[in-house]
Short mmCIF file of C-alpha atoms in Angstrom, two decimals:
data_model
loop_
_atom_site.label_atom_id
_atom_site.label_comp_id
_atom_site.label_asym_id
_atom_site.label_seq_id
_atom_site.Cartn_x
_atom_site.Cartn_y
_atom_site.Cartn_z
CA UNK A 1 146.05 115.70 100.40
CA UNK A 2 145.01 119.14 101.68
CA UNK A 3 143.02 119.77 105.40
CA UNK A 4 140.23 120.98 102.63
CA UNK A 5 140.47 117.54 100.73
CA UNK A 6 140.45 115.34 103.60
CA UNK A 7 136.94 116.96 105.10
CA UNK A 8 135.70 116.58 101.91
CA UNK A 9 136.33 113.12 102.00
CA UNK A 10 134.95 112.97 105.20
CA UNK A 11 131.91 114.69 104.40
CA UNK A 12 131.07 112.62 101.70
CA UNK A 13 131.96 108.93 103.46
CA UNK A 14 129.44 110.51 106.38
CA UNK A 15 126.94 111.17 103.93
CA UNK A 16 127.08 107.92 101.89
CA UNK A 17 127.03 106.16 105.50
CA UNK A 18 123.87 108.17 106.13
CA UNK A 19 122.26 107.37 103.27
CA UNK A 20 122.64 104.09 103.40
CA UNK A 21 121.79 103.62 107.39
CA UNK A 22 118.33 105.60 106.16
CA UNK A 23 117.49 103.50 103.13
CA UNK A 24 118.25 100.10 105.39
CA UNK A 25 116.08 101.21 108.42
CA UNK A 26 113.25 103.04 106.44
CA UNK A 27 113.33 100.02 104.38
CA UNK A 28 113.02 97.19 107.06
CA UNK A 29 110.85 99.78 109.02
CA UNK A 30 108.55 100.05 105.82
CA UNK A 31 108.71 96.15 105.48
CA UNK A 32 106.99 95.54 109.15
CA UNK A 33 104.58 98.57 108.23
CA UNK A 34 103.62 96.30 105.29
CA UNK A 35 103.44 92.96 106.12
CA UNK A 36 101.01 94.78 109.41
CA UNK A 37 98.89 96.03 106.75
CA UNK A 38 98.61 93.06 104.93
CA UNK A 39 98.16 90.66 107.78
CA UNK A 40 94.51 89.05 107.97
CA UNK A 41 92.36 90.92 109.80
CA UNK A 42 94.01 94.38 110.33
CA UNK A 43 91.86 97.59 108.96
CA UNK A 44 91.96 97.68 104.71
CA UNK A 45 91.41 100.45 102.08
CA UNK A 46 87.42 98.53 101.80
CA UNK A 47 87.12 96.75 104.57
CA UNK A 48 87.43 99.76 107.34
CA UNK A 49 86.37 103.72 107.21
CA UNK A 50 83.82 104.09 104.70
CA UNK A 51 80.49 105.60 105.16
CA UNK A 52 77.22 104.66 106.15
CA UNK A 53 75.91 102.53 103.17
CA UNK A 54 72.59 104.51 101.95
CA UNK A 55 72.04 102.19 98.84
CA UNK A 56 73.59 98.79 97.50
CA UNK A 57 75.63 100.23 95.82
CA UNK A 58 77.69 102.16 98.25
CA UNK A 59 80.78 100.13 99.53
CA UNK A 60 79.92 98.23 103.12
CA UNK A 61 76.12 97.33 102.14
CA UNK A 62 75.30 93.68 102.90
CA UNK A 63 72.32 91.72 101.80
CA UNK A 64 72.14 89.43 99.12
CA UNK A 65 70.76 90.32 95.09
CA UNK A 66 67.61 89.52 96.13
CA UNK A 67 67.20 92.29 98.72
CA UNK A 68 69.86 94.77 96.81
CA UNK A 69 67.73 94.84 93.49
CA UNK A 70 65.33 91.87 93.60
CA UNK A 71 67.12 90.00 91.64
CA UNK A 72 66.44 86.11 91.64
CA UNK A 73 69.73 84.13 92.49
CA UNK A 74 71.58 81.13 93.37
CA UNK A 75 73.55 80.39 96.20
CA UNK A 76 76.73 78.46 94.95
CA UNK A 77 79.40 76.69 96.32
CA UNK A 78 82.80 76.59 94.64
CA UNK A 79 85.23 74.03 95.29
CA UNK A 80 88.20 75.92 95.75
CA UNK A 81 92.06 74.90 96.70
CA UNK A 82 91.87 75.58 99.84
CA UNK A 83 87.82 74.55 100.47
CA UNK A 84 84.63 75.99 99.46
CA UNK A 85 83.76 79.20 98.61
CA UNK A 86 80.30 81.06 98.74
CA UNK A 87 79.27 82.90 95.47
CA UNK A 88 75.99 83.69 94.00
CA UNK A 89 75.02 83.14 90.70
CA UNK A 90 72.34 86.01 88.91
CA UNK A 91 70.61 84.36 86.04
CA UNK A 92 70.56 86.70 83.17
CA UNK A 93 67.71 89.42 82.30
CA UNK A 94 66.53 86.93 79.35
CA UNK A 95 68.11 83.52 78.18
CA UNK A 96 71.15 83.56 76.00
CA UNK A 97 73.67 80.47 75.49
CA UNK A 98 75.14 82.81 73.70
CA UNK A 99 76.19 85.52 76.66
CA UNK A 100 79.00 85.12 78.41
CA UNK A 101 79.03 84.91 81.82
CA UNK A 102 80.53 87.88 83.87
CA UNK A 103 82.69 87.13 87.24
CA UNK A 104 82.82 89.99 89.86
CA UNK A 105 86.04 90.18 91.96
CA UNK A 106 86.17 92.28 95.15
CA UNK A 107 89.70 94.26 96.37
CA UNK A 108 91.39 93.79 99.82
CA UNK A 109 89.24 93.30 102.49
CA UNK A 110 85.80 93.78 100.83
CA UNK A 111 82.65 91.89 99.99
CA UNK A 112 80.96 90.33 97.30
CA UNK A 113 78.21 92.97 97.96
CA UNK A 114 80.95 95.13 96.55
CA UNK A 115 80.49 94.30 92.73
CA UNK A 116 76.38 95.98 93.41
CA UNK A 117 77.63 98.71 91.55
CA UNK A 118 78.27 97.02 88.73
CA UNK A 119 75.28 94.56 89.09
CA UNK A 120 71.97 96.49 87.06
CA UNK A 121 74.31 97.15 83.93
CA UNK A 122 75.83 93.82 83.55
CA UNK A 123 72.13 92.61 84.45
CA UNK A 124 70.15 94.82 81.36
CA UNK A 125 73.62 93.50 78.96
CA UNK A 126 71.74 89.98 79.55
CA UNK A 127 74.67 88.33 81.41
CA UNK A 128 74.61 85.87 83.73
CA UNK A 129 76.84 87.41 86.59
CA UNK A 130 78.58 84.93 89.03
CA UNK A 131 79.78 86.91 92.44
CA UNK A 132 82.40 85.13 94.19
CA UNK A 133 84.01 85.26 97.19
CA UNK A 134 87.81 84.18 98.09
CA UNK A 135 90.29 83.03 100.17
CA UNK A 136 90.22 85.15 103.75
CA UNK A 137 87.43 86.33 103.00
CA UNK A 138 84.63 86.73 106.43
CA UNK A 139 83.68 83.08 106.89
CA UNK A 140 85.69 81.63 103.83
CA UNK A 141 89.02 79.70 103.84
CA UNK A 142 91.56 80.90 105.29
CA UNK A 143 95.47 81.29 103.29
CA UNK A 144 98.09 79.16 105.42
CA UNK A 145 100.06 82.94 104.85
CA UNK A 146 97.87 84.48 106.69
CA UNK A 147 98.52 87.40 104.25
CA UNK A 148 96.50 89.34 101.57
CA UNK A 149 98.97 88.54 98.43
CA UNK A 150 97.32 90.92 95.47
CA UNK A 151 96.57 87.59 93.51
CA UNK A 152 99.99 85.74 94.17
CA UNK A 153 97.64 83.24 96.21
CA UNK A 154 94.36 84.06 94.85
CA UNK A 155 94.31 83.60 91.44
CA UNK A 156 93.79 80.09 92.04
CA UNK A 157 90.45 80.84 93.57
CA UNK A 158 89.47 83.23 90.40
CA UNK A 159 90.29 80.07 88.16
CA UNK A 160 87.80 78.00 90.31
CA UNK A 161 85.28 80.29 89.98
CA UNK A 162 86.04 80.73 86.10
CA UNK A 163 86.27 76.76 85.66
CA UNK A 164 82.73 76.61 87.24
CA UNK A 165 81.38 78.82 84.70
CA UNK A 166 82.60 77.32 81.78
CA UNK A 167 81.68 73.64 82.82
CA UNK A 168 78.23 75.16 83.70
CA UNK A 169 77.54 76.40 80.04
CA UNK A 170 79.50 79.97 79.85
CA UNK A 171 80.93 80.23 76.36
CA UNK A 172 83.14 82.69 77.40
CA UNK A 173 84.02 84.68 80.85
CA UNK A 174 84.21 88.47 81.52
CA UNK A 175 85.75 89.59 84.42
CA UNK A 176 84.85 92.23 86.28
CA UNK A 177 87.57 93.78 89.57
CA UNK A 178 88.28 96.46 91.46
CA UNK A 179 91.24 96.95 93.37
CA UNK A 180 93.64 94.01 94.65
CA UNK A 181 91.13 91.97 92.44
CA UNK A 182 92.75 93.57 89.75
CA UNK A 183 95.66 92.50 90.70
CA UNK A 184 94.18 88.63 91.06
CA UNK A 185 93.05 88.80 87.80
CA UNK A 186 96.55 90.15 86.38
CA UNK A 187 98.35 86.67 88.45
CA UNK A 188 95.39 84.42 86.40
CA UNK A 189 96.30 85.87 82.96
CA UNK A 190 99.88 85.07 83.75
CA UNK A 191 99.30 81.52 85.95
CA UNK A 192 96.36 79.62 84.18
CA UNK A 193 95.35 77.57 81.25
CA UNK A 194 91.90 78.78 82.07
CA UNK A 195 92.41 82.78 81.22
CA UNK A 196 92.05 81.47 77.65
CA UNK A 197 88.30 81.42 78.47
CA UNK A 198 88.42 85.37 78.79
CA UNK A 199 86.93 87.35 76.26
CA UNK A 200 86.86 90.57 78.06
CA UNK A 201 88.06 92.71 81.73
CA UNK A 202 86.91 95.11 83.03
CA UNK A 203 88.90 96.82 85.76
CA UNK A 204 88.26 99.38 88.48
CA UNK A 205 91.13 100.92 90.33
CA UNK A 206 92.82 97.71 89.43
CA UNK A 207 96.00 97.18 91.58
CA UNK A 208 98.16 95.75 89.05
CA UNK A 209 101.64 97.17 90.60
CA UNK A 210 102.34 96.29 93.79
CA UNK A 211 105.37 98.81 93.80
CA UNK A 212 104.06 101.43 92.69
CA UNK A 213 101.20 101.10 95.58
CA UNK A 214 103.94 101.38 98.28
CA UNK A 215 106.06 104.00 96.51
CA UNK A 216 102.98 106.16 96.57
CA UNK A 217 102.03 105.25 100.03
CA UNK A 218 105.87 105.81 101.87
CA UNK A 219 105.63 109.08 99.66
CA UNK A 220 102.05 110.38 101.36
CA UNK A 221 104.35 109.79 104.07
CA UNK A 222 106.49 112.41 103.05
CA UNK A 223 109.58 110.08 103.32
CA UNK A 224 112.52 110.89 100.71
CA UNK A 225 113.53 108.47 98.54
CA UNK A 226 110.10 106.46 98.38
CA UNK A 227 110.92 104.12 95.17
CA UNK A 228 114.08 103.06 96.58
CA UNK A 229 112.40 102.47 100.15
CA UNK A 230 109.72 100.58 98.73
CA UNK A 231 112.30 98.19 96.50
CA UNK A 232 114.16 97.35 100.25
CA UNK A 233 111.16 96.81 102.00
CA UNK A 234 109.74 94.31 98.92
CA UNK A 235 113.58 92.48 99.37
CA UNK A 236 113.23 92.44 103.37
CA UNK A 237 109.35 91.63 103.51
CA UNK A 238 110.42 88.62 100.57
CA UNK A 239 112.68 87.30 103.01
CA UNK A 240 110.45 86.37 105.86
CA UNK A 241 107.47 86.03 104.56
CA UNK A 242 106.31 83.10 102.01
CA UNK A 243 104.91 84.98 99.14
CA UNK A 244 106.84 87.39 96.88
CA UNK A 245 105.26 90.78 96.48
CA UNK A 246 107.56 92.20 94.18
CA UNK A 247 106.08 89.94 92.19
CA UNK A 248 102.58 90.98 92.54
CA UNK A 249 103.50 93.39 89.35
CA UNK A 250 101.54 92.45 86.04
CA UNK A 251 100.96 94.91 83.67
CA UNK A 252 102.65 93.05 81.22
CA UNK A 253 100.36 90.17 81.04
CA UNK A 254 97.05 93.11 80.73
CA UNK A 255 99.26 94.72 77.79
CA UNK A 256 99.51 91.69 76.00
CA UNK A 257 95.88 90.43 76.46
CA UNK A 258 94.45 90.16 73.26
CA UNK A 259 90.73 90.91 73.96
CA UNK A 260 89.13 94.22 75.02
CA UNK A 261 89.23 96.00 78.55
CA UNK A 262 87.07 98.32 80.25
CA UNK A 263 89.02 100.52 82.21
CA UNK A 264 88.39 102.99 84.95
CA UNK A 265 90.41 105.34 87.41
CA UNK A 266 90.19 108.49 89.72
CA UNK A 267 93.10 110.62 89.65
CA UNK A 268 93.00 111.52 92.79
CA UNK A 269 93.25 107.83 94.11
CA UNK A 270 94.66 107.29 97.17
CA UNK A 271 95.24 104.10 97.63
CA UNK A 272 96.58 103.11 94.13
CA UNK A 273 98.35 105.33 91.74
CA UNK A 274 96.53 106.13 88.84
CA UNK A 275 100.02 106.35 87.11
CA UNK A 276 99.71 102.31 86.75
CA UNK A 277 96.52 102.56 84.96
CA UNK A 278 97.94 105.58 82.70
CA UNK A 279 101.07 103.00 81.62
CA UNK A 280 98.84 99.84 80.84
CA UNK A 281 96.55 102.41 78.21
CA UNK A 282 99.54 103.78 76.92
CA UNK A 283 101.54 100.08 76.51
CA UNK A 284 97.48 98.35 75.03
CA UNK A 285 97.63 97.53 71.39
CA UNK A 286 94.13 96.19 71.76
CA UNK A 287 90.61 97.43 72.12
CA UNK A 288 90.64 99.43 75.17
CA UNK A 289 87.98 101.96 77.02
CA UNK A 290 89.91 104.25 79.19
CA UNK A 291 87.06 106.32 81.58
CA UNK A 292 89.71 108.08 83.70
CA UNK A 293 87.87 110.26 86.45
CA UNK A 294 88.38 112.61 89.29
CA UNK A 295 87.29 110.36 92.19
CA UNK A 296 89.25 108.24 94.94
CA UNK A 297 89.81 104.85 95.29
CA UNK A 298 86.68 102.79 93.47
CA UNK A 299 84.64 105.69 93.39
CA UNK A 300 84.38 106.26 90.07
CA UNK A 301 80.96 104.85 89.73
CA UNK A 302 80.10 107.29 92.71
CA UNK A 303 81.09 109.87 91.24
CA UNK A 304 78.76 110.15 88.05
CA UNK A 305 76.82 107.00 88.32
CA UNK A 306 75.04 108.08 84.94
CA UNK A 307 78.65 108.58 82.84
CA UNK A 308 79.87 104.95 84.44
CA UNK A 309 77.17 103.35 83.24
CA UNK A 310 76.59 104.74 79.68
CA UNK A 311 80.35 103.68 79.33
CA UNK A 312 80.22 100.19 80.81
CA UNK A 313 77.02 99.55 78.97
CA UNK A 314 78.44 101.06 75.30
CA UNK A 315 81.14 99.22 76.34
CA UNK A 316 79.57 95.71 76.59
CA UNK A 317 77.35 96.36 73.70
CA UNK A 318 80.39 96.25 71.28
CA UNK A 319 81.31 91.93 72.79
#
């Protein structure tokens, strides 16, 4: 072998060996980033930063229906896996034993408050709308994880909340999420018996790919290799902690659900890719509204209130 060859060699062993060193730390070092951001408690994409609330709907408003739009309501208590859970129950605009009842489902860190937005049109479709709250939620049961788990845990919860509807007179269930409820939903359709009560989703920013939410967020981070990163630190972060996220990946179970969706994304989404709503559209062989916008993360709605709810409301009008 030739001086020439033998650097070459070199060169490329050093290389490889750098490579690998990078993808190994950045991984593990991407793993501890995650599991701090995930961790109970710490500062979330709705639970931290947003702006002075100036009406209900606006993300960080608290008060119940009554004093968001004067609508009468129920306090409820669900009896959940883990202990009870506060929702409240909206009677519908006029009786119906027909309607199905709709189930909001906040994201990571937020509120039930958080469905408001949402509230006045599934009101005027005359549905009964239950608002639920979840595991780690303020004041609600907490997960022996200690972890937000983008529905690995807290399907279970949703499938309380859906049980209660359906043993309470609701024909059928519509779901209504935004965010990691998306992704709580997407765990339900693939964990319980109950998602055959579902005649309908509708989904706001729904995080229904876990991977792609880190790959996007090590790559606003300017980091090379971001997909390959992200796979590590899903391995390293499965190791020590006791739920799965690679797992928390389910757009094959909203592909192959057989009733209609109401869908809606910004592209300019921070927080989850709006490349994982474009693949669930493009892989639905079922009825499916696609309202894709240019807001951020669940601020679609804010963006042409008028537009979102023309759609929404078209879009329940054809159940």
């Amino acid at each position: 072998m030739t001086k020439a060859a033998k650097l070459l060699k070199w060169a490329a062993i050093t290389a490889a060996v750098l490579v690998v060193g990078y993808v190994v730390i950045g991984s593990w070092q991407a793993a501890s980033l995650l599991d701090a951001t995930l961790r109970v408690g710490a500062p979330t994409a709705q639970s931290s930063g947003w702006p002075a609330p100036q009406s209900p709907a606006d993300i960080g408003y608290e008060g119940d229906p009554q004093q968001a739009y004067g609508y009468a309501f129920q306090d409820v208590e669900l009896s959940g896996e883990l202990g009870d859970l506060a929702a409240w129950l909206i009677p519908a605009s006029q009786e119906n034993a027909n309607a199905p009842w709709a189930i909001f489902v906040h994201g990571i860190g937020g509120r039930r408050e958080n469905g408001y937005r949402f509230l006045p049109t599934l009101h005027e479709a005359g549905l009964p709308v239950l608002m639920v709250s979840y595991r780690n939620d303020s004041d609600q049961p907490a997960d022996p994880s200690g972890l937000y788990a983008f529905g690995l845990t807290e399907w279970r919860d949703l499938e309380t909340a859906v049980r209660y509807a359906t043993e309470n007179g609701a024909p059928s269930v519509i779901v209504v999420a935004e965010s990691m409820g998306g992704g709580i939903v997407g765990q339900f359709l693939r964990q319980s018996d109950a998602a055959t009560s579902l005649s309908a989703i509708v989904l706001d920013a729904p995080a229904i790919d876990f991977h792609a939410i880190l790959t996007n967020q090590i790559e606003r981070m300017n980091l090379p290799l971001a997909p390959i990163l992200a796979r590590g630190a899903l391995w390293f972060s499965g190791l020590s902690e006791p739920v799965h996220l690679a797992d928390a990946v389910t757009t094959e179970e909203f592909a192959a659900f057989g009733e209609p969706i109401f869908l809606s994304h910004g592209f300019t989404d921070s927080v989850v890719p709006i490349g994982s709503s474009d693949a669930l559209v493009a892989r639905r062989q079922n009825v499916t509204e696609y309202l894709r916008t240019g807001s951020d993360h669940i601020q679609s709605w804010k963006s042409d209130p008028a537009r979102y709810e023309a759609a929404l409301s078209g879009f329940l009008a054809t159940l």
